[in-house]
mmCIF file of N, CA and C in Angstrom:
data_model
loop_
_atom_site.group_PDB
_atom_site.id
_atom_site.type_symbol
_atom_site.label_atom_id
_atom_site.label_comp_id
_atom_site.label_asym_id
_atom_site.label_seq_id
_atom_site.Cartn_x
_atom_site.Cartn_y
_atom_site.Cartn_z
ATOM 1 N N MET A 8 9.573 -125.515 52.107
ATOM 2 C CA MET A 8 10.036 -126.840 52.483
ATOM 3 C C MET A 8 11.564 -126.843 52.391
ATOM 4 N N THR A 9 12.197 -127.285 53.453
ATOM 5 C CA THR A 9 13.658 -127.278 53.470
ATOM 6 C C THR A 9 14.239 -128.394 52.615
ATOM 7 N N GLU A 10 15.493 -128.202 52.235
ATOM 8 C CA GLU A 10 16.178 -129.235 51.454
ATOM 9 C C GLU A 10 16.273 -130.533 52.253
ATOM 10 N N LEU A 11 16.534 -130.417 53.561
ATOM 11 C CA LEU A 11 16.615 -131.606 54.415
ATOM 12 C C LEU A 11 15.300 -132.375 54.378
ATOM 13 N N TYR A 12 14.179 -131.657 54.532
ATOM 14 C CA TYR A 12 12.887 -132.324 54.521
ATOM 15 C C TYR A 12 12.614 -132.971 53.167
ATOM 16 N N GLN A 13 12.941 -132.285 52.092
ATOM 17 C CA GLN A 13 12.719 -132.846 50.760
ATOM 18 C C GLN A 13 13.507 -134.140 50.580
ATOM 19 N N ARG A 14 14.763 -134.125 51.015
ATOM 20 C CA ARG A 14 15.596 -135.331 50.900
ATOM 21 C C ARG A 14 15.063 -136.436 51.807
ATOM 22 N N ALA A 15 14.676 -136.083 53.028
ATOM 23 C CA ALA A 15 14.152 -137.072 53.970
ATOM 24 C C ALA A 15 12.865 -137.694 53.437
ATOM 25 N N LYS A 16 12.001 -136.872 52.890
ATOM 26 C CA LYS A 16 10.728 -137.356 52.339
ATOM 27 C C LYS A 16 10.967 -138.323 51.180
ATOM 28 N N ALA A 17 11.903 -137.976 50.299
ATOM 29 C CA ALA A 17 12.212 -138.843 49.162
ATOM 30 C C ALA A 17 12.822 -140.163 49.629
ATOM 31 N N LEU A 18 13.754 -140.092 50.571
ATOM 32 C CA LEU A 18 14.364 -141.324 51.085
ATOM 33 C C LEU A 18 13.350 -142.164 51.848
ATOM 34 N N PHE A 19 12.448 -141.513 52.572
ATOM 35 C CA PHE A 19 11.390 -142.232 53.280
ATOM 36 C C PHE A 19 10.557 -143.046 52.291
ATOM 37 N N ALA A 20 10.148 -142.411 51.209
ATOM 38 C CA ALA A 20 9.334 -143.105 50.202
ATOM 39 C C ALA A 20 10.088 -144.294 49.619
ATOM 40 N N GLU A 21 11.364 -144.095 49.321
ATOM 41 C CA GLU A 21 12.166 -145.196 48.776
ATOM 42 C C GLU A 21 12.393 -146.280 49.828
ATOM 43 N N ALA A 22 12.634 -145.871 51.056
ATOM 44 C CA ALA A 22 12.875 -146.841 52.132
ATOM 45 C C ALA A 22 11.664 -147.745 52.337
ATOM 46 N N MET A 23 10.478 -147.192 52.149
ATOM 47 C CA MET A 23 9.261 -147.988 52.326
ATOM 48 C C MET A 23 9.145 -149.099 51.289
ATOM 49 N N THR A 24 9.888 -149.005 50.192
ATOM 50 C CA THR A 24 9.842 -150.055 49.178
ATOM 51 C C THR A 24 10.853 -151.160 49.465
ATOM 52 N N GLN A 25 11.712 -150.931 50.453
ATOM 53 C CA GLN A 25 12.742 -151.917 50.802
ATOM 54 C C GLN A 25 12.180 -152.916 51.810
ATOM 55 N N PRO A 26 12.650 -154.155 51.771
ATOM 56 C CA PRO A 26 12.232 -155.106 52.801
ATOM 57 C C PRO A 26 12.635 -154.563 54.175
ATOM 58 N N GLU A 27 11.762 -154.719 55.141
ATOM 59 C CA GLU A 27 12.023 -154.166 56.472
ATOM 60 C C GLU A 27 13.346 -154.654 57.052
ATOM 61 N N THR A 28 13.697 -155.897 56.775
ATOM 62 C CA THR A 28 14.937 -156.459 57.315
ATOM 63 C C THR A 28 16.184 -155.827 56.704
ATOM 64 N N GLU A 29 16.045 -155.191 55.554
ATOM 65 C CA GLU A 29 17.187 -154.580 54.872
ATOM 66 C C GLU A 29 17.178 -153.054 54.965
ATOM 67 N N ARG A 30 16.131 -152.502 55.539
ATOM 68 C CA ARG A 30 15.926 -151.058 55.521
ATOM 69 C C ARG A 30 17.027 -150.275 56.241
ATOM 70 N N ALA A 31 17.462 -150.730 57.396
ATOM 71 C CA ALA A 31 18.482 -149.998 58.162
ATOM 72 C C ALA A 31 19.782 -149.890 57.375
ATOM 73 N N ASP A 32 20.217 -150.991 56.780
ATOM 74 C CA ASP A 32 21.444 -150.958 55.976
ATOM 75 C C ASP A 32 21.264 -150.077 54.746
ATOM 76 N N TRP A 33 20.115 -150.168 54.113
ATOM 77 C CA TRP A 33 19.824 -149.356 52.937
ATOM 78 C C TRP A 33 19.902 -147.870 53.286
ATOM 79 N N LEU A 34 19.323 -147.511 54.430
ATOM 80 C CA LEU A 34 19.350 -146.113 54.856
ATOM 81 C C LEU A 34 20.764 -145.625 55.128
ATOM 82 N N ARG A 35 21.567 -146.447 55.780
ATOM 83 C CA ARG A 35 22.947 -146.047 56.069
ATOM 84 C C ARG A 35 23.713 -145.776 54.772
ATOM 85 N N VAL A 36 23.478 -146.598 53.772
ATOM 86 C CA VAL A 36 24.143 -146.401 52.480
ATOM 87 C C VAL A 36 23.667 -145.101 51.829
ATOM 88 N N HIS A 37 22.364 -144.868 51.822
ATOM 89 C CA HIS A 37 21.810 -143.725 51.106
ATOM 90 C C HIS A 37 21.918 -142.403 51.867
ATOM 91 N N CYS A 38 22.067 -142.457 53.176
ATOM 92 C CA CYS A 38 22.248 -141.223 53.953
ATOM 93 C C CYS A 38 23.722 -140.897 54.128
ATOM 94 N N GLY A 39 24.572 -141.881 53.927
ATOM 95 C CA GLY A 39 26.007 -141.657 54.061
ATOM 96 C C GLY A 39 26.366 -141.153 55.447
ATOM 97 N N GLU A 40 27.171 -140.115 55.488
ATOM 98 C CA GLU A 40 27.636 -139.544 56.755
ATOM 99 C C GLU A 40 26.659 -138.513 57.330
ATOM 100 N N ASP A 41 25.548 -138.284 56.651
ATOM 101 C CA ASP A 41 24.590 -137.266 57.092
ATOM 102 C C ASP A 41 23.690 -137.837 58.191
ATOM 103 N N THR A 42 24.149 -137.717 59.428
ATOM 104 C CA THR A 42 23.410 -138.296 60.555
ATOM 105 C C THR A 42 22.096 -137.563 60.815
ATOM 106 N N THR A 43 22.027 -136.288 60.462
ATOM 107 C CA THR A 43 20.778 -135.537 60.627
ATOM 108 C C THR A 43 19.721 -136.077 59.670
ATOM 109 N N LEU A 44 20.108 -136.308 58.434
ATOM 110 C CA LEU A 44 19.193 -136.871 57.447
ATOM 111 C C LEU A 44 18.743 -138.261 57.875
ATOM 112 N N LEU A 45 19.676 -139.079 58.321
ATOM 113 C CA LEU A 45 19.341 -140.428 58.778
ATOM 114 C C LEU A 45 18.328 -140.371 59.912
ATOM 115 N N ALA A 46 18.542 -139.491 60.875
ATOM 116 C CA ALA A 46 17.624 -139.365 62.009
ATOM 117 C C ALA A 46 16.234 -138.925 61.554
ATOM 118 N N GLU A 47 16.163 -138.011 60.597
ATOM 119 C CA GLU A 47 14.867 -137.546 60.095
ATOM 120 C C GLU A 47 14.101 -138.676 59.414
ATOM 121 N N VAL A 48 14.790 -139.446 58.586
ATOM 122 C CA VAL A 48 14.126 -140.555 57.891
ATOM 123 C C VAL A 48 13.702 -141.620 58.899
ATOM 124 N N GLN A 49 14.551 -141.921 59.866
ATOM 125 C CA GLN A 49 14.199 -142.898 60.893
ATOM 126 C C GLN A 49 12.988 -142.428 61.688
ATOM 127 N N SER A 50 12.899 -141.133 61.939
ATOM 128 C CA SER A 50 11.750 -140.582 62.646
ATOM 129 C C SER A 50 10.465 -140.786 61.848
ATOM 130 N N LEU A 51 10.532 -140.544 60.559
ATOM 131 C CA LEU A 51 9.367 -140.776 59.700
ATOM 132 C C LEU A 51 8.977 -142.250 59.708
ATOM 133 N N LEU A 52 9.965 -143.114 59.600
ATOM 134 C CA LEU A 52 9.697 -144.554 59.566
ATOM 135 C C LEU A 52 9.130 -145.056 60.887
ATOM 136 N N ALA A 53 9.492 -144.426 61.984
ATOM 137 C CA ALA A 53 9.011 -144.851 63.300
ATOM 138 C C ALA A 53 7.504 -144.668 63.447
ATOM 139 N N HIS A 54 6.918 -143.819 62.618
ATOM 140 C CA HIS A 54 5.480 -143.560 62.692
ATOM 141 C C HIS A 54 4.654 -144.483 61.800
ATOM 142 N N VAL A 55 5.305 -145.422 61.148
ATOM 143 C CA VAL A 55 4.617 -146.346 60.247
ATOM 144 C C VAL A 55 4.703 -147.747 60.837
ATOM 145 N N ALA A 56 3.565 -148.421 60.916
ATOM 146 C CA ALA A 56 3.556 -149.793 61.419
ATOM 147 C C ALA A 56 4.339 -150.687 60.466
ATOM 148 N N PRO A 57 5.027 -151.697 60.986
ATOM 149 C CA PRO A 57 5.776 -152.613 60.118
ATOM 150 C C PRO A 57 4.887 -153.223 59.037
ATOM 151 N N ASN A 58 5.434 -153.291 57.845
ATOM 152 C CA ASN A 58 4.760 -153.913 56.696
ATOM 153 C C ASN A 58 3.431 -153.263 56.344
ATOM 154 N N GLU A 59 3.237 -152.022 56.726
ATOM 155 C CA GLU A 59 1.987 -151.340 56.423
ATOM 156 C C GLU A 59 2.289 -150.038 55.689
ATOM 157 N N PRO A 60 2.146 -150.026 54.375
ATOM 158 C CA PRO A 60 2.443 -148.813 53.617
ATOM 159 C C PRO A 60 1.593 -147.636 54.089
ATOM 160 N N VAL A 61 2.139 -146.458 54.013
ATOM 161 C CA VAL A 61 1.444 -145.255 54.455
ATOM 162 C C VAL A 61 0.112 -145.108 53.735
ATOM 163 N N ALA A 62 0.081 -145.383 52.441
ATOM 164 C CA ALA A 62 -1.152 -145.235 51.668
ATOM 165 C C ALA A 62 -2.269 -146.112 52.224
ATOM 166 N N ASP A 63 -1.929 -147.290 52.750
ATOM 167 C CA ASP A 63 -2.937 -148.191 53.292
ATOM 168 C C ASP A 63 -3.498 -147.695 54.618
ATOM 169 N N ARG A 64 -2.768 -146.830 55.298
ATOM 170 C CA ARG A 64 -3.217 -146.320 56.582
ATOM 171 C C ARG A 64 -4.082 -145.084 56.418
ATOM 172 N N GLY A 65 -4.124 -144.540 55.217
ATOM 173 C CA GLY A 65 -4.907 -143.344 54.988
ATOM 174 C C GLY A 65 -4.313 -142.117 55.650
ATOM 175 N N GLU A 66 -3.015 -142.154 55.906
ATOM 176 C CA GLU A 66 -2.343 -141.047 56.573
ATOM 177 C C GLU A 66 -1.213 -140.534 55.710
ATOM 178 N N LYS A 67 -0.769 -139.346 56.039
ATOM 179 C CA LYS A 67 0.422 -138.788 55.417
ATOM 180 C C LYS A 67 1.551 -138.907 56.424
ATOM 181 N N PRO A 68 2.796 -139.002 55.961
ATOM 182 C CA PRO A 68 3.906 -139.029 56.914
ATOM 183 C C PRO A 68 3.932 -137.732 57.708
ATOM 184 N N PRO A 69 4.448 -137.777 58.934
ATOM 185 C CA PRO A 69 4.499 -136.562 59.742
ATOM 186 C C PRO A 69 5.341 -135.485 59.066
ATOM 187 N N ILE A 70 4.968 -134.247 59.320
ATOM 188 C CA ILE A 70 5.695 -133.117 58.747
ATOM 189 C C ILE A 70 6.830 -132.744 59.681
ATOM 190 N N ILE A 71 8.012 -132.614 59.110
ATOM 191 C CA ILE A 71 9.171 -132.204 59.885
ATOM 192 C C ILE A 71 9.251 -130.695 59.807
ATOM 193 N N ASP A 72 9.157 -130.051 60.945
ATOM 194 C CA ASP A 72 9.241 -128.595 60.975
ATOM 195 C C ASP A 72 10.690 -128.183 60.992
ATOM 196 N N GLY A 73 11.118 -127.461 60.006
ATOM 197 C CA GLY A 73 12.522 -127.095 59.996
ATOM 198 C C GLY A 73 12.742 -125.991 59.096
#
């Protein structure tokens, strides 16, 4: 597992605890200037329905091949 994926996975989990309306700003703060990391986390978040935690869907977040 790459360092990028590990960081993206951790930020994804934390981002899911943030209110959806605040998530974009929260991500920008926590990803800083790392646009690759931001894109990876946004990609993970794009696969989750709004206000529906991953655990409730019975799915795992998509795996980033890298």
